[in-house]
Coordinates of N, CA and C in Angstrom, one line a residue:
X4 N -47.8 -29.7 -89.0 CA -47.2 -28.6 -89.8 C -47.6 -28.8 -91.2
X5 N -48.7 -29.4 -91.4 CA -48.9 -29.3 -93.6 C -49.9 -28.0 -93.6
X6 N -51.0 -28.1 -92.4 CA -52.0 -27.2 -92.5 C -51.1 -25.9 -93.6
X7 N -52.0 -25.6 -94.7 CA -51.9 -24.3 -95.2 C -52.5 -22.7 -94.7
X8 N -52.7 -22.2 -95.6 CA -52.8 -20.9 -95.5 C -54.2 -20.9 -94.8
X9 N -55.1 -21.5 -95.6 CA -56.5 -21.4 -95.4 C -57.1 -22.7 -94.6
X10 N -56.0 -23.5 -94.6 CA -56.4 -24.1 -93.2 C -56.2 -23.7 -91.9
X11 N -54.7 -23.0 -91.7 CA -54.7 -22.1 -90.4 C -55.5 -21.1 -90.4
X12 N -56.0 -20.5 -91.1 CA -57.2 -19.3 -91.1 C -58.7 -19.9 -90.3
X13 N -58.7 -21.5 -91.0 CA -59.7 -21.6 -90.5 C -59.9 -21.9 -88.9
X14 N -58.4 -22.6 -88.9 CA -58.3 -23.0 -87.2 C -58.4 -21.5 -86.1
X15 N -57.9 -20.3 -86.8 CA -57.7 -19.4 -86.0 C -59.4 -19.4 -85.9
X16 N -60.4 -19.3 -86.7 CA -61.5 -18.7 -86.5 C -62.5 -19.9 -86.0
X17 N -62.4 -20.9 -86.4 CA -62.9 -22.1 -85.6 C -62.8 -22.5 -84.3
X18 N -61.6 -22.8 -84.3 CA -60.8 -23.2 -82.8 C -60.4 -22.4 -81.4
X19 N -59.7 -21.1 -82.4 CA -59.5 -20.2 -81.5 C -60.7 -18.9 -81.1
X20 N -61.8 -19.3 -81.8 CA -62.7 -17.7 -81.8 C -61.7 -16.6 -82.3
X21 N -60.8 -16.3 -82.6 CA -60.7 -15.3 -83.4 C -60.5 -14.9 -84.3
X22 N -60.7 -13.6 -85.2 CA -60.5 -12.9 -86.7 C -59.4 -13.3 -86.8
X23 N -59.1 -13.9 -88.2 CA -57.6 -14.5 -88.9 C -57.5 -13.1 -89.5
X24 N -58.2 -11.7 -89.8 CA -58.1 -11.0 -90.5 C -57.5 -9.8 -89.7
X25 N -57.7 -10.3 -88.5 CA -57.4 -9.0 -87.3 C -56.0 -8.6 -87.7
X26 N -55.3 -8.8 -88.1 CA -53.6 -8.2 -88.2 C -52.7 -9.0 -87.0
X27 N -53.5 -9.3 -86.0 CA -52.7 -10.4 -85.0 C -51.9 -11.4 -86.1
X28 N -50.8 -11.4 -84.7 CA -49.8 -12.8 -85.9 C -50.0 -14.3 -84.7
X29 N -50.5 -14.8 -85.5 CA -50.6 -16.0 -84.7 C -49.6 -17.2 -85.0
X30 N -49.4 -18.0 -84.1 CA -47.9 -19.0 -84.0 C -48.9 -20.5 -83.6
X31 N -47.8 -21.0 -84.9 CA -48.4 -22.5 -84.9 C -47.0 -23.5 -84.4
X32 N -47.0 -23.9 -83.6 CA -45.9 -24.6 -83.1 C -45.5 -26.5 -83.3
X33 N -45.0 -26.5 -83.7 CA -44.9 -28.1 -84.3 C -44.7 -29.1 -83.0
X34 N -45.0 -30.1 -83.0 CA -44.7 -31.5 -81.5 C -43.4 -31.3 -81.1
X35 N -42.8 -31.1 -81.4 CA -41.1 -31.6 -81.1 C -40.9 -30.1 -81.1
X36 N -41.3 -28.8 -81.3 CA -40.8 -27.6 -81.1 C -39.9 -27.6 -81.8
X37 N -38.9 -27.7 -83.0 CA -38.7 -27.6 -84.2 C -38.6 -27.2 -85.6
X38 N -40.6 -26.7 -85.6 CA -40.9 -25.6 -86.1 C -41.9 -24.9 -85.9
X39 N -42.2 -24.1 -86.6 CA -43.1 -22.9 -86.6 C -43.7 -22.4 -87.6
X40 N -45.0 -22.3 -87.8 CA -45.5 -21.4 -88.5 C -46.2 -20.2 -87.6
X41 N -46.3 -18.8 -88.5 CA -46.7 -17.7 -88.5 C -47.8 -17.4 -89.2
X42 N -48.9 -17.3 -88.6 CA -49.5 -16.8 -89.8 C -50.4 -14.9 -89.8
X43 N -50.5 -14.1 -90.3 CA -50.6 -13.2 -90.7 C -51.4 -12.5 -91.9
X44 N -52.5 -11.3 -91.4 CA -53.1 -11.1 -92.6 C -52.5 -9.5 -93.1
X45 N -52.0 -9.1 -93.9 CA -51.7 -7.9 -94.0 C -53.1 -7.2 -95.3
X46 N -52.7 -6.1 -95.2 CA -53.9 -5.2 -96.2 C -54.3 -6.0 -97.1
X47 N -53.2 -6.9 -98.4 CA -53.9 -7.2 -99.3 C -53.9 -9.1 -99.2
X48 N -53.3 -9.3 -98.5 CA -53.2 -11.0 -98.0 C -52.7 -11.5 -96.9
X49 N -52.4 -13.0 -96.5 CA -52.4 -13.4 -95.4 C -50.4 -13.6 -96.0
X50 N -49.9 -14.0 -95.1 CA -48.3 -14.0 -94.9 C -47.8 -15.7 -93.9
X51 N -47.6 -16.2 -94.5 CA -47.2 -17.4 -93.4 C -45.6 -18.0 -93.9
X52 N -45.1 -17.4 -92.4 CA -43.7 -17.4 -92.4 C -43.6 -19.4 -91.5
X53 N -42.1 -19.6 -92.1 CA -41.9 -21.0 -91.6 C -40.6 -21.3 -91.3
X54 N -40.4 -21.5 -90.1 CA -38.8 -21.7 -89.8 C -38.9 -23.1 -88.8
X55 N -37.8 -23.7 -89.7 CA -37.2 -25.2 -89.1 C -35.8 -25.3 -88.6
X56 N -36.0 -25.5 -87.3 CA -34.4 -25.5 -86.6 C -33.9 -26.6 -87.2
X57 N -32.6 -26.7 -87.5 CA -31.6 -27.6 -87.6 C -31.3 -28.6 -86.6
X58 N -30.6 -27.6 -85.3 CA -30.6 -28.3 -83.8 C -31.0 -27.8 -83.2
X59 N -31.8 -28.2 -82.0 CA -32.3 -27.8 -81.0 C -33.8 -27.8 -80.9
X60 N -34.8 -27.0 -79.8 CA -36.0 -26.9 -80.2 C -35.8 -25.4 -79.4
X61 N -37.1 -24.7 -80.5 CA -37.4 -23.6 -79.5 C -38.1 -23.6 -77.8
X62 N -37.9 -22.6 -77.3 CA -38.0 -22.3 -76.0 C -39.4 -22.8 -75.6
X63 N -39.6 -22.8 -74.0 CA -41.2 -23.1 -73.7 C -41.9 -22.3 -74.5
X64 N -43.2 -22.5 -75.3 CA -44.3 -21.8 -75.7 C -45.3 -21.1 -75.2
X65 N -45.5 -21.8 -73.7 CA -46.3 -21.6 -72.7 C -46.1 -20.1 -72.4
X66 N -44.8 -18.5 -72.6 CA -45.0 -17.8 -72.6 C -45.9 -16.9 -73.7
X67 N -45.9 -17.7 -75.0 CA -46.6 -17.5 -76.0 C -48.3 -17.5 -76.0
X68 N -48.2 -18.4 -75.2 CA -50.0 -19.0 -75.2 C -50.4 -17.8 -73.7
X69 N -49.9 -17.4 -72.8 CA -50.0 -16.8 -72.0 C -50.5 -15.4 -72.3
X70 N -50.8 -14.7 -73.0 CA -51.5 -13.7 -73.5 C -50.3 -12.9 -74.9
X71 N -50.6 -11.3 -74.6 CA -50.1 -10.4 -75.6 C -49.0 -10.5 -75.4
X72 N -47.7 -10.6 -76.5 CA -46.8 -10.4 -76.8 C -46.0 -9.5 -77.8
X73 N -45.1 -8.3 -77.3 CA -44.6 -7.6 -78.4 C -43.7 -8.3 -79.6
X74 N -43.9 -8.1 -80.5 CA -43.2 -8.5 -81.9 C -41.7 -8.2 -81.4
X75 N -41.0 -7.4 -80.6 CA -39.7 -7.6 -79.9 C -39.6 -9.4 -79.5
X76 N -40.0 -9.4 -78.8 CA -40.2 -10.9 -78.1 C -41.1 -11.8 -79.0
X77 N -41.5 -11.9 -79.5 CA -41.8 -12.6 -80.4 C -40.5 -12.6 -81.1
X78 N -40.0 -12.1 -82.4 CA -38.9 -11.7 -82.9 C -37.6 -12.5 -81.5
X79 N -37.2 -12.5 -81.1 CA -36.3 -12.5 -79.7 C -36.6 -14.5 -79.5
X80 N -37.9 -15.0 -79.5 CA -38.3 -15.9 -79.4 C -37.6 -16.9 -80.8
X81 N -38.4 -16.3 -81.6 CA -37.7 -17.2 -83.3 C -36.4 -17.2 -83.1
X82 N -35.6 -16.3 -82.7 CA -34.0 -16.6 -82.5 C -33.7 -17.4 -81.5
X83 N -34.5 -18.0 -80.3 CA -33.8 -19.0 -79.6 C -33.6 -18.7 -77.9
X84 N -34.0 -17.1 -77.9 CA -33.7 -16.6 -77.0 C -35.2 -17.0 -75.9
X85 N -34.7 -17.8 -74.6 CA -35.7 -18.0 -73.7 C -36.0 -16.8 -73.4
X86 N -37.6 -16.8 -73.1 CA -37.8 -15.3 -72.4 C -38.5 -15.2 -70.6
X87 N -38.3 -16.9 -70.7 CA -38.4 -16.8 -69.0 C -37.0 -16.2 -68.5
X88 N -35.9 -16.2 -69.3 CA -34.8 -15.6 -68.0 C -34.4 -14.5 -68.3
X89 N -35.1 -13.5 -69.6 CA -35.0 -12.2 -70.2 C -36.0 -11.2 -69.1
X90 N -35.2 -10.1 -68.5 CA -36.1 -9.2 -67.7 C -35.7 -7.8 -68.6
X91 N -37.4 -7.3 -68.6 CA -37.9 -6.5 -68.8 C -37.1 -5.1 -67.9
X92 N -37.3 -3.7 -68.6 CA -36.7 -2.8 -67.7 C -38.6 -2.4 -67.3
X93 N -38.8 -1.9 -66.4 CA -40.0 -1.5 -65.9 C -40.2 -0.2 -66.7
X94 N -41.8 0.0 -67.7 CA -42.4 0.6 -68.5 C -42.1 2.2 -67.3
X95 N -42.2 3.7 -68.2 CA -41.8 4.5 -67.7 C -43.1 5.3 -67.8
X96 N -43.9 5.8 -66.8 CA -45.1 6.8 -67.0 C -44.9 8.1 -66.8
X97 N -44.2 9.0 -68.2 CA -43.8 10.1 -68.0 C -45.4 10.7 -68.3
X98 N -45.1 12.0 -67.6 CA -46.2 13.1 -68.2 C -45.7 14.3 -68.7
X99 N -44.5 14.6 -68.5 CA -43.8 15.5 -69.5 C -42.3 15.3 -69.9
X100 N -42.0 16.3 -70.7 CA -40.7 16.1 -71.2 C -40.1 17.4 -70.4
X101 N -39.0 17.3 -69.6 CA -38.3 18.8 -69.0 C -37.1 18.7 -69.9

């Protein structure tokens, strides 16, 4: 957890193959799960948020690394909340409004 700004930039684009500039928020997760970094590029710079639990560790990450995640659940995640035992209401495919 010292990597900076432009060291996680470089990891994203080194390590992970992807644009650190894409607007994706990517999560750096500390050994002990404990903390976190975010990192983020908005219009005119990058954003790296950092939160250190007091007690406890955050939830498995493994739903994290698992593909797309909405910023709900992300957001839902940083607070502590597991999202293996959080169910989803099933997406609705209207095609009109009556």
């Amino acid at each position: 957890m010292r990597k900076s700004i432009d060291a996680l930039a470089q990891l994203v684009a080194s390590c992970m193959g992807m644009d650190p500039l894409s607007g994706q928020v990517f999560v750096f997760i500390g050994r002990r799960r404990d903390k976190v970094k975010l990192l983020v590029w908005d219009r005119h710079g990058f954003w790296v948020l950092y939160k250190r639990l007091e007690r406890g560790r955050f939830a498995d990450p493994a739903r994290l690394a698992a593909g797309a995640l909405a910023m709900s659940e992300l957001v839902a995640w940083l607070e502590g909340i597991d999202l293996a035992r959080v169910r989803r209401l099933p997406a609705v495919a209207a095609s009109r409004v009556s």
